Coordinates of C-alpha atoms (C1' of nucleotides) in Angstrom, one line a residue:
Chain A
M1 CA -23.2 -27.1 4.2
P2 CA -26.8 -25.9 4.1
A3 CA -28.1 -24.1 7.2
K4 CA -30.9 -25.9 8.9
C5 CA -34.0 -23.7 9.6
P6 CA -35.2 -24.0 13.2
R7 CA -37.9 -21.5 12.7
A8 CA -40.3 -20.6 9.9
D9 CA -39.4 -17.0 9.7
V10 CA -35.8 -17.7 9.1
Q11 CA -34.7 -17.5 5.6
R12 CA -32.5 -20.3 4.4
V13 CA -29.2 -19.3 2.7
D14 CA -26.4 -21.6 1.8
V15 CA -22.9 -20.6 3.0
S16 CA -21.6 -21.5 -0.4
E17 CA -23.6 -18.6 -1.8
P18 CA -22.1 -15.1 -1.6
D19 CA -24.8 -13.9 0.8
G20 CA -24.5 -16.9 3.0
L21 CA -20.8 -16.4 3.2
D22 CA -21.3 -12.8 4.4
V23 CA -23.7 -14.1 7.1
L24 CA -21.1 -16.6 8.1
R25 CA -18.4 -14.0 8.4
H26 CA -20.6 -11.5 10.2
S27 CA -21.5 -14.3 12.7
A28 CA -17.8 -15.1 13.1
A29 CA -17.2 -11.4 13.9
H30 CA -19.8 -11.7 16.7
V31 CA -18.0 -14.8 18.0
M32 CA -14.7 -12.9 17.9
A33 CA -16.2 -10.0 19.8
Q34 CA -17.6 -12.3 22.4
A35 CA -14.2 -13.9 22.8
V36 CA -12.5 -10.6 23.2
Q37 CA -14.9 -9.3 25.8
Q38 CA -14.6 -12.6 27.6
L39 CA -10.8 -12.4 27.7
F40 CA -10.4 -8.6 28.2
E41 CA -13.0 -7.3 30.5
G42 CA -14.0 -3.7 29.9
T43 CA -13.3 -3.8 26.2
K44 CA -15.9 -1.7 24.4
L45 CA -17.4 -2.6 21.0
G46 CA -17.1 -0.6 17.8
I47 CA -18.6 -2.1 14.7
G48 CA -17.9 -5.5 13.2
P49 CA -19.0 -6.0 9.6
Y50 CA -18.1 -8.6 7.0
I51 CA -15.8 -7.5 4.3
R52 CA -14.3 -9.1 1.2
D53 CA -12.6 -12.3 2.2
G54 CA -13.5 -12.0 5.9
F55 CA -14.6 -9.6 8.6
Y56 CA -13.3 -7.3 11.2
F57 CA -14.4 -5.9 14.6
D58 CA -13.3 -2.7 16.1
F59 CA -12.6 -2.5 19.9
D60 CA -11.8 0.2 22.4
A61 CA -9.4 -2.0 24.4
Q62 CA -7.5 -1.2 27.6
R63 CA -4.3 -2.0 25.7
P64 CA -3.5 -3.0 22.1
F65 CA -3.7 -6.6 21.2
T66 CA -0.4 -8.5 20.9
P67 CA 0.3 -11.4 18.6
D68 CA -0.2 -13.8 21.6
D69 CA -3.6 -12.2 22.2
L70 CA -4.6 -13.1 18.7
K71 CA -3.9 -16.8 19.4
S72 CA -5.8 -16.8 22.7
I73 CA -8.7 -15.0 21.0
E74 CA -8.7 -17.7 18.3
K75 CA -8.7 -20.4 21.0
T76 CA -11.6 -18.8 22.9
M77 CA -13.5 -18.5 19.6
Q78 CA -13.1 -22.2 19.0
K79 CA -14.6 -22.9 22.5
I80 CA -17.5 -20.7 21.8
I81 CA -18.1 -22.3 18.4
N82 CA -17.9 -25.7 20.0
Q83 CA -20.6 -24.7 22.4
G84 CA -23.0 -24.5 19.6
Q85 CA -24.5 -21.2 20.6
R86 CA -27.6 -20.1 18.9
F87 CA -28.1 -16.6 17.5
E88 CA -31.4 -15.1 18.8
R89 CA -32.9 -12.1 17.2
E90 CA -34.8 -9.6 19.3
V91 CA -36.7 -6.6 18.0
V92 CA -36.5 -3.7 20.5
T93 CA -37.6 -0.1 20.9
L94 CA -35.0 2.6 20.8
D95 CA -35.2 3.0 24.6
E96 CA -34.9 -0.7 25.2
A97 CA -31.9 -0.8 22.9
K98 CA -30.3 2.0 24.8
R99 CA -30.9 0.2 28.1
Q100 CA -29.3 -3.0 26.9
M101 CA -26.4 -1.2 25.3
A102 CA -25.9 1.0 28.3
D103 CA -22.3 -0.2 28.8
E104 CA -21.4 0.3 25.1
P105 CA -20.8 4.0 24.4
Y106 CA -20.1 3.5 20.7
K107 CA -23.3 1.5 20.2
L108 CA -25.2 4.3 22.0
E109 CA -23.6 6.8 19.7
L110 CA -24.9 4.8 16.7
L111 CA -28.4 4.5 18.2
G112 CA -28.3 8.3 18.7
E113 CA -27.6 8.8 15.1
G114 CA -30.6 6.8 14.0
D115 CA -30.9 6.5 10.2
D116 CA -27.7 8.4 9.6
A117 CA -25.7 5.5 10.8
E118 CA -26.1 3.8 7.5
T119 CA -23.9 6.2 5.8
A120 CA -21.7 7.2 8.7
A121 CA -19.1 4.5 8.4
E122 CA -18.2 1.5 6.4
G123 CA -20.2 -1.4 7.7
A124 CA -22.3 0.6 10.1
G125 CA -25.3 -0.6 8.2
V126 CA -24.9 -4.0 9.8
E127 CA -25.4 -2.5 13.2
V128 CA -28.5 -0.4 12.7
G129 CA -30.2 1.1 9.8
G130 CA -32.8 -1.5 9.0
P131 CA -36.5 -0.7 9.4
E132 CA -36.4 -1.7 13.0
I133 CA -33.8 -1.9 15.8
T134 CA -32.6 -5.4 16.5
I135 CA -30.3 -7.0 19.0
Y136 CA -28.8 -10.4 18.4
H137 CA -28.1 -12.5 21.4
N138 CA -25.8 -15.5 21.6
V139 CA -27.6 -18.2 23.6
D140 CA -25.8 -21.2 25.0
R141 CA -27.3 -24.7 25.4
S142 CA -28.8 -23.9 28.8
G143 CA -30.8 -21.1 27.1
E144 CA -28.9 -18.4 28.8
R145 CA -28.0 -15.2 26.9
V146 CA -24.2 -15.1 27.1
W147 CA -23.5 -12.2 24.8
S148 CA -25.4 -9.5 22.9
D149 CA -24.8 -7.0 20.2
L150 CA -26.7 -4.3 18.5
C151 CA -27.0 -5.7 15.0
R152 CA -29.2 -5.9 12.0
G153 CA -28.3 -9.4 11.2
P154 CA -28.9 -11.9 9.9
H155 CA -26.8 -14.6 11.4
V156 CA -26.2 -18.3 11.1
P157 CA -28.4 -20.5 13.3
S158 CA -25.5 -22.0 15.3
T159 CA -21.9 -21.1 15.9
K160 CA -21.1 -24.6 14.9
L161 CA -21.4 -23.6 11.3
I162 CA -18.3 -21.4 11.6
A163 CA -16.6 -24.8 12.2
N164 CA -12.8 -24.8 11.9
A165 CA -12.5 -22.6 8.8
F166 CA -11.8 -19.3 10.5
S167 CA -8.8 -17.4 11.5
V168 CA -7.9 -14.2 13.3
M169 CA -5.5 -12.6 10.9
R170 CA -4.1 -9.4 12.3
A171 CA -4.5 -6.4 14.5
A172 CA -4.5 -2.8 13.3
G173 CA -5.4 0.7 14.4
A174 CA -8.5 2.2 12.8
Y175 CA -10.3 5.5 13.4
W176 CA -13.7 5.2 14.9
R177 CA -16.2 5.6 12.0
G178 CA -13.3 6.1 9.6
K179 CA -12.7 9.7 10.6
E180 CA -9.2 10.9 11.3
G181 CA -10.2 13.2 14.1
N182 CA -11.9 10.4 16.0
P183 CA -10.2 8.2 18.6
Q184 CA -8.4 5.3 17.2
L185 CA -9.7 1.8 18.0
Q186 CA -8.1 -1.5 17.8
R187 CA -9.3 -3.5 14.8
L188 CA -9.0 -7.2 14.5
Y189 CA -9.2 -8.7 11.1
G190 CA -10.4 -12.3 10.7
T191 CA -11.5 -14.6 7.9
A192 CA -14.0 -17.4 7.7
W193 CA -14.9 -19.9 5.0
P194 CA -17.4 -22.7 4.5
T195 CA -14.7 -25.4 4.6
K196 CA -11.1 -25.9 5.7
D197 CA -10.1 -26.4 2.1
D198 CA -11.5 -22.9 1.3
L199 CA -9.6 -21.4 4.2
K200 CA -6.5 -23.2 3.0
A201 CA -7.0 -22.0 -0.6
Y202 CA -7.4 -18.4 0.7
K203 CA -4.2 -18.6 2.7
E204 CA -2.5 -20.0 -0.4
R205 CA -3.8 -17.0 -2.3
L206 CA -2.3 -14.7 0.2
A207 CA 1.0 -16.5 0.0
E208 CA 1.0 -16.3 -3.8
A209 CA 0.4 -12.6 -3.6
E210 CA 3.4 -12.3 -1.2
R211 CA 5.6 -14.3 -3.6
R212 CA 4.7 -11.9 -6.3
D213 CA 5.1 -8.8 -4.2
H214 CA 7.1 -6.4 -6.4
R215 CA 9.1 -5.2 -3.4
R216 CA 10.4 -8.7 -2.8
L217 CA 10.9 -9.4 -6.5
G218 CA 12.6 -6.0 -7.0
R219 CA 15.2 -6.9 -4.4
E220 CA 15.6 -10.6 -5.4
L221 CA 15.9 -9.8 -9.1
D222 CA 18.0 -6.8 -8.5
L223 CA 15.7 -4.3 -10.3
F224 CA 15.4 -1.3 -8.0
S225 CA 15.8 -0.1 -4.5
F226 CA 15.0 2.7 -2.1
P227 CA 18.3 3.7 -0.5
E228 CA 17.7 5.2 3.0
E229 CA 20.3 7.8 2.2
I230 CA 18.1 9.2 -0.6
G231 CA 14.9 9.3 1.3
S232 CA 11.8 7.3 1.6
G233 CA 9.5 6.9 -1.4
L234 CA 12.4 7.8 -3.8
S235 CA 13.6 4.9 -6.0
V236 CA 16.8 4.1 -7.8
W237 CA 16.8 1.7 -10.7
H238 CA 19.5 -0.9 -11.1
P239 CA 20.8 -2.0 -14.4
K240 CA 18.3 -4.9 -14.9
G241 CA 15.3 -2.9 -13.8
G242 CA 16.6 0.0 -16.0
L243 CA 16.8 -2.3 -18.9
V244 CA 13.2 -3.5 -18.6
R245 CA 11.9 -0.1 -17.9
G246 CA 13.8 1.2 -20.9
I247 CA 12.2 -1.3 -23.1
M248 CA 8.8 -0.3 -21.8
E249 CA 9.4 3.4 -22.4
Q250 CA 10.9 2.7 -25.8
H251 CA 7.8 0.9 -26.9
A252 CA 5.4 3.5 -25.6
R253 CA 7.4 6.2 -27.2
T254 CA 7.3 4.6 -30.6
K255 CA 3.5 4.2 -30.2
H256 CA 3.1 7.8 -29.2
L257 CA 5.0 9.1 -32.1
Q258 CA 2.9 6.9 -34.4
G259 CA -0.2 8.3 -32.7
G260 CA 0.5 11.9 -33.5
Y261 CA 2.1 12.9 -30.2
T262 CA 5.2 15.1 -30.0
Y263 CA 7.6 14.8 -27.0
V264 CA 8.4 17.8 -24.9
Y265 CA 10.8 18.2 -22.0
T266 CA 10.3 20.4 -18.9
P267 CA 12.2 21.0 -15.7
H268 CA 11.5 19.5 -12.3
I269 CA 11.1 22.8 -10.5
S270 CA 9.5 26.1 -11.1
K271 CA 8.9 29.4 -9.4
A272 CA 5.9 29.6 -7.1
D273 CA 4.1 32.0 -9.6
L274 CA 3.4 29.2 -12.0
F275 CA 1.7 27.0 -9.4
A276 CA -0.1 30.0 -8.1
A277 CA -1.5 30.6 -11.5
S278 CA -2.4 27.0 -12.0
G279 CA -4.2 26.9 -8.7
H280 CA -2.0 24.1 -7.3
L281 CA -0.7 26.3 -4.5
A282 CA -4.2 27.0 -3.5
N283 CA -5.6 23.5 -3.8
Y284 CA -2.8 21.1 -3.8
K285 CA -0.2 22.6 -1.5
D286 CA -0.4 19.9 1.2
D287 CA 0.7 17.3 -1.4
M288 CA 3.6 19.4 -2.6
W289 CA 7.1 19.5 -1.2
P290 CA 8.0 22.6 0.8
A291 CA 9.4 25.5 -1.1
I292 CA 13.0 26.0 -1.9
S293 CA 14.0 29.6 -1.2
M294 CA 16.4 31.2 -3.6
D295 CA 18.4 34.4 -3.8
E296 CA 17.2 36.2 -0.8
E297 CA 19.8 38.5 0.6
T298 CA 19.8 40.1 4.0
D299 CA 22.0 42.7 5.7
E300 CA 23.8 42.2 9.1
D301 CA 20.6 43.0 11.0
G302 CA 18.6 40.4 9.1
N303 CA 16.6 42.8 7.0
V304 CA 15.8 41.7 3.5
T305 CA 17.9 43.7 1.1
K306 CA 16.9 41.6 -2.0
Q307 CA 13.6 39.9 -2.4
G308 CA 14.0 36.1 -2.9
Q309 CA 12.1 33.6 -4.9
D310 CA 10.3 30.4 -3.8
Y311 CA 10.7 27.5 -6.1
Y312 CA 8.6 24.3 -5.9
L313 CA 9.2 20.8 -7.2
K314 CA 6.4 20.2 -9.7
P315 CA 3.6 17.9 -8.5
M316 CA 2.2 17.8 -12.1
N317 CA 3.4 18.6 -15.6
C318 CA 0.4 20.4 -17.0
P319 CA 1.3 24.0 -16.2
M320 CA 4.6 23.6 -18.0
H321 CA 3.0 22.1 -21.0
I322 CA 0.6 25.0 -21.0
L323 CA 3.5 27.4 -21.1
I324 CA 4.8 25.7 -24.2
Y325 CA 1.4 26.1 -25.8
K326 CA 1.5 29.8 -24.9
E327 CA 4.9 30.4 -26.4
R328 CA 3.3 31.4 -29.7
G329 CA -0.1 32.1 -31.3
R330 CA -2.0 29.0 -32.2
S331 CA -4.3 28.4 -35.2
Y332 CA -7.3 26.1 -35.3
R333 CA -5.2 24.3 -37.9
D334 CA -2.6 23.4 -35.3
L335 CA -5.2 21.6 -33.1
P336 CA -5.3 19.0 -31.7
L337 CA -1.8 19.5 -30.3
R338 CA -0.5 16.5 -28.4
F339 CA 2.4 17.2 -26.0
A340 CA 3.7 14.1 -24.4
E341 CA 6.4 13.8 -21.7
N342 CA 7.7 11.2 -19.3
G343 CA 7.7 13.9 -16.7
T344 CA 9.0 13.2 -13.2
V345 CA 6.9 14.8 -10.5
Y346 CA 7.2 15.0 -6.8
R347 CA 4.5 14.7 -4.2
N348 CA 4.7 14.9 -0.5
E349 CA 2.8 11.8 0.3
R350 CA 2.3 11.1 4.0
S351 CA 4.8 8.7 5.3
G352 CA 2.1 6.1 6.1
A353 CA 0.8 6.1 2.6
L354 CA 4.1 5.0 0.9
H355 CA 4.2 1.6 -0.5
G356 CA 6.9 0.2 -2.7
L357 CA 6.8 1.6 -6.2
T358 CA 3.0 1.9 -6.2
R359 CA 3.0 4.9 -3.9
V360 CA 6.1 7.1 -3.9
R361 CA 7.2 10.6 -3.4
G362 CA 8.9 11.0 -6.8
F363 CA 7.6 9.3 -9.9
T364 CA 7.4 9.6 -13.6
Q365 CA 4.1 10.1 -15.4
D366 CA 3.8 9.0 -19.0
D367 CA 1.9 12.2 -19.3
A368 CA 0.3 14.0 -22.2
H369 CA -1.8 17.1 -22.6
L370 CA -4.0 17.5 -25.6
F371 CA -5.2 20.9 -26.7
V372 CA -8.4 20.6 -28.8
R373 CA -11.2 22.6 -30.2
P374 CA -14.5 21.9 -28.5
D375 CA -15.8 20.2 -31.6
Q376 CA -12.8 17.9 -31.6
L377 CA -13.3 16.7 -28.0
E378 CA -15.3 13.6 -28.5
A379 CA -13.3 12.3 -31.5
E380 CA -10.0 13.0 -29.6
V381 CA -11.1 11.2 -26.4
T382 CA -12.2 8.3 -28.6
K383 CA -8.8 8.1 -30.0
V384 CA -7.2 8.3 -26.6
V385 CA -9.2 5.4 -25.2
E386 CA -8.4 3.3 -28.2
F387 CA -4.8 4.2 -27.9
V388 CA -4.7 3.3 -24.2
V389 CA -6.3 -0.1 -24.6
D390 CA -4.1 -0.9 -27.6
L391 CA -0.9 0.0 -25.7
L392 CA -1.8 -1.9 -22.6
R393 CA -2.7 -5.0 -24.6
D394 CA 0.9 -4.8 -26.0
F395 CA 2.1 -5.3 -22.4
G396 CA -0.1 -8.4 -21.9
L397 CA -3.0 -6.9 -20.0
E398 CA -6.3 -8.2 -21.1
Q399 CA -9.1 -7.3 -18.7
F400 CA -10.2 -3.7 -18.8
E401 CA -13.2 -1.7 -17.6
L402 CA -14.0 2.0 -17.6
E403 CA -15.3 4.3 -14.9
L404 CA -17.0 7.5 -16.0
S405 CA -16.6 10.0 -13.2
M406 CA -19.3 12.7 -13.3
K407 CA -20.4 15.6 -11.2
D408 CA -23.3 15.3 -8.8
D409 CA -25.9 17.7 -7.5
D410 CA -23.7 19.0 -4.8
S411 CA -23.5 22.6 -5.9
G412 CA -20.4 24.6 -5.1
K413 CA -18.1 21.7 -5.6
W414 CA -17.9 22.1 -9.4
V415 CA -16.8 24.9 -11.7
G416 CA -18.0 25.5 -15.2
S417 CA -21.4 25.9 -16.8
E418 CA -24.2 23.3 -16.7
E419 CA -24.1 23.1 -20.5
Y420 CA -20.3 22.4 -20.5
W421 CA -20.7 19.6 -18.0
E422 CA -23.7 18.2 -19.9
S423 CA -21.9 18.1 -23.2
A424 CA -18.5 17.0 -21.9
T425 CA -20.1 14.2 -19.9
Q426 CA -22.1 13.1 -22.8
A427 CA -19.1 13.1 -25.0
L428 CA -17.2 10.9 -22.6
R429 CA -20.2 8.6 -22.2
N430 CA -20.4 8.2 -25.9
V431 CA -16.8 7.2 -26.0
A432 CA -17.1 4.8 -23.1
V433 CA -20.1 3.1 -24.6
G434 CA -18.5 3.0 -28.0
S435 CA -15.4 1.3 -26.6
G436 CA -17.4 -1.8 -25.9
L437 CA -15.8 -2.1 -22.5
K438 CA -17.7 -2.5 -19.3
M439 CA -18.5 0.9 -18.0
T440 CA -19.7 2.2 -14.7
E441 CA -20.9 5.7 -14.1
I442 CA -19.9 7.3 -10.8
P443 CA -21.6 10.5 -9.9
G444 CA -19.6 12.9 -7.7
E445 CA -16.2 11.5 -8.6
A446 CA -15.3 14.0 -11.3
A447 CA -12.4 16.4 -10.9
F448 CA -13.8 19.8 -9.9
Y449 CA -13.2 21.1 -13.4
G450 CA -14.5 18.3 -15.5
P451 CA -15.6 14.7 -16.0
K452 CA -13.0 11.9 -16.5
I453 CA -12.7 8.4 -17.7
D454 CA -10.6 6.1 -15.7
L455 CA -9.5 2.7 -16.9
K456 CA -9.1 -0.2 -14.5
V457 CA -7.2 -3.3 -15.2
T458 CA -7.5 -6.8 -13.6
D459 CA -4.2 -8.6 -13.3
A460 CA -3.2 -12.2 -13.4
I461 CA -4.3 -12.9 -9.8
G462 CA -7.5 -11.0 -10.0
R463 CA -6.5 -7.7 -8.4
R464 CA -7.9 -4.5 -9.9
W465 CA -5.7 -1.5 -10.5
Q466 CA -6.5 1.9 -11.8
L467 CA -4.1 2.9 -14.5
S468 CA -5.1 5.3 -17.1
T469 CA -7.0 8.4 -16.7
V470 CA -8.5 10.8 -19.3
Q471 CA -9.7 14.1 -17.9
V472 CA -11.5 16.9 -19.7
D473 CA -10.3 20.3 -18.4
P474 CA -11.5 23.8 -19.5
N475 CA -10.3 25.2 -16.3
L476 CA -6.6 25.5 -16.8
P477 CA -7.0 27.0 -20.3
E478 CA -9.2 29.5 -18.6
R479 CA -6.7 30.3 -15.9
F480 CA -3.9 30.7 -18.4
E481 CA -6.1 32.4 -21.0
L482 CA -5.1 30.0 -23.7
E483 CA -6.4 30.9 -27.2
Y484 CA -6.3 29.8 -30.8
T485 CA -7.4 31.7 -33.8
A486 CA -10.5 30.2 -35.4
E487 CA -11.3 30.0 -39.1
D488 CA -13.3 33.2 -38.9
G489 CA -10.4 35.0 -37.3
S490 CA -11.9 35.1 -33.8
R491 CA -10.0 34.1 -30.7
Q492 CA -11.3 30.9 -29.1
R493 CA -10.4 28.9 -26.0
P494 CA -9.2 25.4 -26.5
I495 CA -10.1 22.6 -24.1
M496 CA -7.4 20.6 -22.5
I497 CA -7.3 16.8 -22.0
H498 CA -5.0 15.4 -19.4
R499 CA -4.1 11.8 -19.9
A500 CA -1.7 9.3 -18.6
L501 CA -1.7 5.7 -19.7
F502 CA 0.5 3.9 -17.3
G503 CA -0.3 6.5 -14.7
S504 CA 3.1 6.3 -13.2
I505 CA 5.8 4.4 -14.9
E506 CA 7.1 3.1 -11.6
R507 CA 3.7 1.9 -10.5
F508 CA 2.9 0.3 -13.9
F509 CA 6.3 -1.5 -13.7
A510 CA 5.3 -2.8 -10.3
I511 CA 2.0 -4.0 -11.5
L512 CA 3.5 -5.8 -14.5
L513 CA 6.2 -7.3 -12.2
E514 CA 3.4 -8.8 -10.0
H515 CA 1.3 -9.7 -13.0
Y516 CA 4.0 -11.8 -14.4
A517 CA 5.4 -12.9 -11.0
G518 CA 8.8 -11.6 -12.1
A519 CA 8.9 -13.6 -15.4
F520 CA 8.5 -10.9 -18.0
P521 CA 7.5 -12.1 -21.4
H522 CA 10.2 -13.5 -23.6
G523 CA 12.1 -10.9 -25.5
W524 CA 12.0 -8.2 -22.9
H525 CA 13.3 -9.8 -19.8
P526 CA 17.0 -9.9 -19.5
F527 CA 17.6 -11.8 -16.3
R528 CA 16.2 -15.3 -16.8
S529 CA 18.5 -17.4 -18.9
G530 CA 18.0 -20.4 -21.2
D531 CA 14.6 -21.6 -20.1
S532 CA 11.9 -20.9 -22.7
G533 CA 9.1 -22.1 -20.5
G534 CA 8.6 -18.5 -19.3
Chain B
rG1 C1' 0.2 12.0 9.8
rC2 C1' -2.2 8.2 13.4
rC3 C1' -2.2 3.0 15.8
rU4 C1' 0.5 -1.6 16.3
rC5 C1' 4.8 -4.2 15.3
rC6 C1' 9.9 -4.3 13.5
rA7 C1' 15.5 -3.0 12.4
rU8 C1' 21.7 -8.6 14.0
rA9 C1' 26.5 -10.8 7.6
rG10 C1' 24.2 -9.3 0.4
rC11 C1' 19.2 -12.4 1.7
rU12 C1' 16.1 -15.2 5.5
rC13 C1' 16.6 -15.3 10.4
rA14 C1' 18.6 -17.4 15.7
rG15 C1' 20.8 -15.0 19.9
rC16 C1' 16.2 -16.9 27.1
rU17 C1' 16.1 -13.0 32.2
rG18 C1' 22.6 -7.3 30.1
rG19 C1' 29.1 -10.0 30.2
rU20 C1' 32.1 -7.5 23.5
rA21 C1' 28.0 -12.4 17.9
rG22 C1' 25.8 -17.5 15.1
rA23 C1' 23.1 -20.7 11.1
rG24 C1' 21.2 -21.6 6.2
rC25 C1' 21.2 -19.5 1.4
rG26 C1' 24.3 -16.3 -1.5
rU27 C1' 29.5 -14.6 -2.6
rU28 C1' 34.9 -15.9 -3.4
rC29 C1' 38.6 -19.9 -3.9
rC30 C1' 39.7 -25.2 -4.7
rA31 C1' 38.0 -29.8 -6.4
rC32 C1' 34.4 -32.3 -9.3
rU33 C1' 31.4 -32.0 -13.4
rC34 C1' 25.5 -35.3 -15.2
rG35 C1' 24.6 -32.0 -11.3
rU36 C1' 17.0 -28.7 -13.3
rA37 C1' 16.8 -22.1 -7.8
rA38 C1' 19.5 -28.4 -3.9
rU39 C1' 27.8 -31.6 -6.0
rG40 C1' 31.9 -31.8 -2.2
rG41 C1' 35.6 -28.9 0.6
rA42 C1' 37.6 -24.2 2.3
rA43 C1' 37.4 -18.9 3.1
rA44 C1' 35.9 -14.0 3.4
rG45 C1' 31.7 -10.8 5.3
rG46 C1' 28.9 -7.5 10.9
rU47 C1' 31.6 -0.4 15.2
rC48 C1' 24.3 -5.9 16.1
rA49 C1' 20.3 1.1 11.6
rC50 C1' 21.9 6.0 13.9
rC51 C1' 22.3 9.4 18.3
rG52 C1' 22.0 9.9 23.4
rG53 C1' 21.1 7.7 28.4
rU54 C1' 21.2 3.9 32.6
rU55 C1' 25.3 0.4 34.1
rC56 C1' 31.6 -2.0 36.2
rA57 C1' 29.5 -4.0 31.5
rA58 C1' 24.3 -2.9 26.3
rA59 C1' 22.9 -6.4 20.1
rU60 C1' 20.1 -7.1 24.8
rC61 C1' 17.1 -2.0 29.3
rC62 C1' 15.2 3.5 28.5
rG63 C1' 14.6 7.9 25.3
rG64 C1' 15.0 10.2 20.5
rU65 C1' 16.0 10.0 15.1
rU66 C1' 15.9 7.4 10.5
rG67 C1' 14.0 3.4 7.8
rG68 C1' 10.5 -0.7 7.1
rA69 C1' 5.8 -3.9 7.7
rG70 C1' 0.3 -4.3 8.5
rG71 C1' -3.9 -1.3 9.0
rC72 C1' -6.6 3.6 9.3
rU73 C1' -6.8 8.2 6.9
rC74 C1' -5.4 10.3 2.3
rC75 C1' -4.7 9.3 -3.3
rA76 C1' -8.5 17.0 -6.2

RNA sequence: GCCUCCAUAGCUCAGCUGGUAGAGCGUUCCACUCGUAAUGGAAAGGUCACCGGUUCAAAUCCGGUUGGAGGCUCCA
């Protein structure tokens, strides 16, 4: 369905090309906004960009949209589309833009921001941010401008191109410009495709994802549940789920032992002092469960007669592994030391962030902390990356890529010397390049104490998940004053490597469950009988 | 945490504007047996999430709590 070019200065793009599809969707967003303002007078416009698989538009509406509203909006869109409105581009001055957008406070705000708007919010770049300010008008057959929006464009020549392959999907709240402190707008998500068949295929893809949803499969196959009596985000594993999980853990354990790891065990809670020393109470407290107060005694008047202790559920295992390291003097001959633990940690995730097994409040990390000499860093990280990929392949995952998270120039955000960052980053880069996997460098995404390599996996239906992470950390060894005796008898500080392969065992299980659509490979799924088609 | 929506049998859901509950699947039993997640018959299963309010009367209306869904934000 090639777009016809009515004017010479219009560039021709086919809607079957990715760029063309974006234009189509952004145009559909304009049509949707026009429909909304037609149906609900006084609704103010936010932004309305294209996104993966569709588009959205934010509105400041008098009242939230109901499911019925979505239907009528879709109908009105169809009418507008059938009118065959043209999109007309007008270059305007800032003053003129402000005049035309006088009734649109959010647009005025964007105009006031000028060039900053590009980075201010996802999609804001489609509104302004080009070299000149433009307004796009929808013009009906009589030549009358029926609707306008501040927009960088481009758009399809006629609304007819949106044809029948569009759909208003759902309504949701969204903060203006993505900031939690800002007012919440009503966002409508929609989708648009070149043909009806494409739309149908897209909806089929959504249905397939729903069929594979691990929450549904977990219930249907009797694998795990989240009893309300226990608390949200806290899972229990039923016999069948426990059997599969046990097989996974068993296999990983065998591999770890072969790979030179030793297993350690640590408790779920600790006195506050430990997390004060590690810095977690200073930097991570909001994500930790509230303290458990122990042993405090008071007299009849309520005066404290015996000082109590605060205990915290551990959000991470590292401080406890460090204490194991510190239990005795270490020699350079002992390193690398590799402490592994399937350690259950607890994090106070905000209620709205919880999602099945992939985002929970209590989960088990297949965690390990490696203590290495600086000169062993690169070799050890190489070994870890090979180990990760090898193990994940055992579980049937095939498509991997790496992300190298580095520091950026934003001073004050990072601790450690320039030389340290330079050498650690270079070591990780060498490893990543040497792995032969696709690698992307991401400045500014490092942990505050060091660079990291994250491994992303693509599953059977094309979704990408972050699983493994390998982080270089000289900070905790510093805080806990870790040492080893070097060959020359001097005391040296080891570097620590944090690494998890599955990330969270629960989450990894969920990912595999969806990857295999519930049909785990033969040999380790207990609940399907007979059929070998699996 | 915020916005919107939701909470009825193990599961999926119906129950219009208030008058003490229904279906399909599943389960159990019987029969049949060649029954590919779909053979026939019968039965059991719910203080309609919880707490409070309005009312002669609440699954139904109102408030709160808990839990869930889709987003936003967050995920050093």
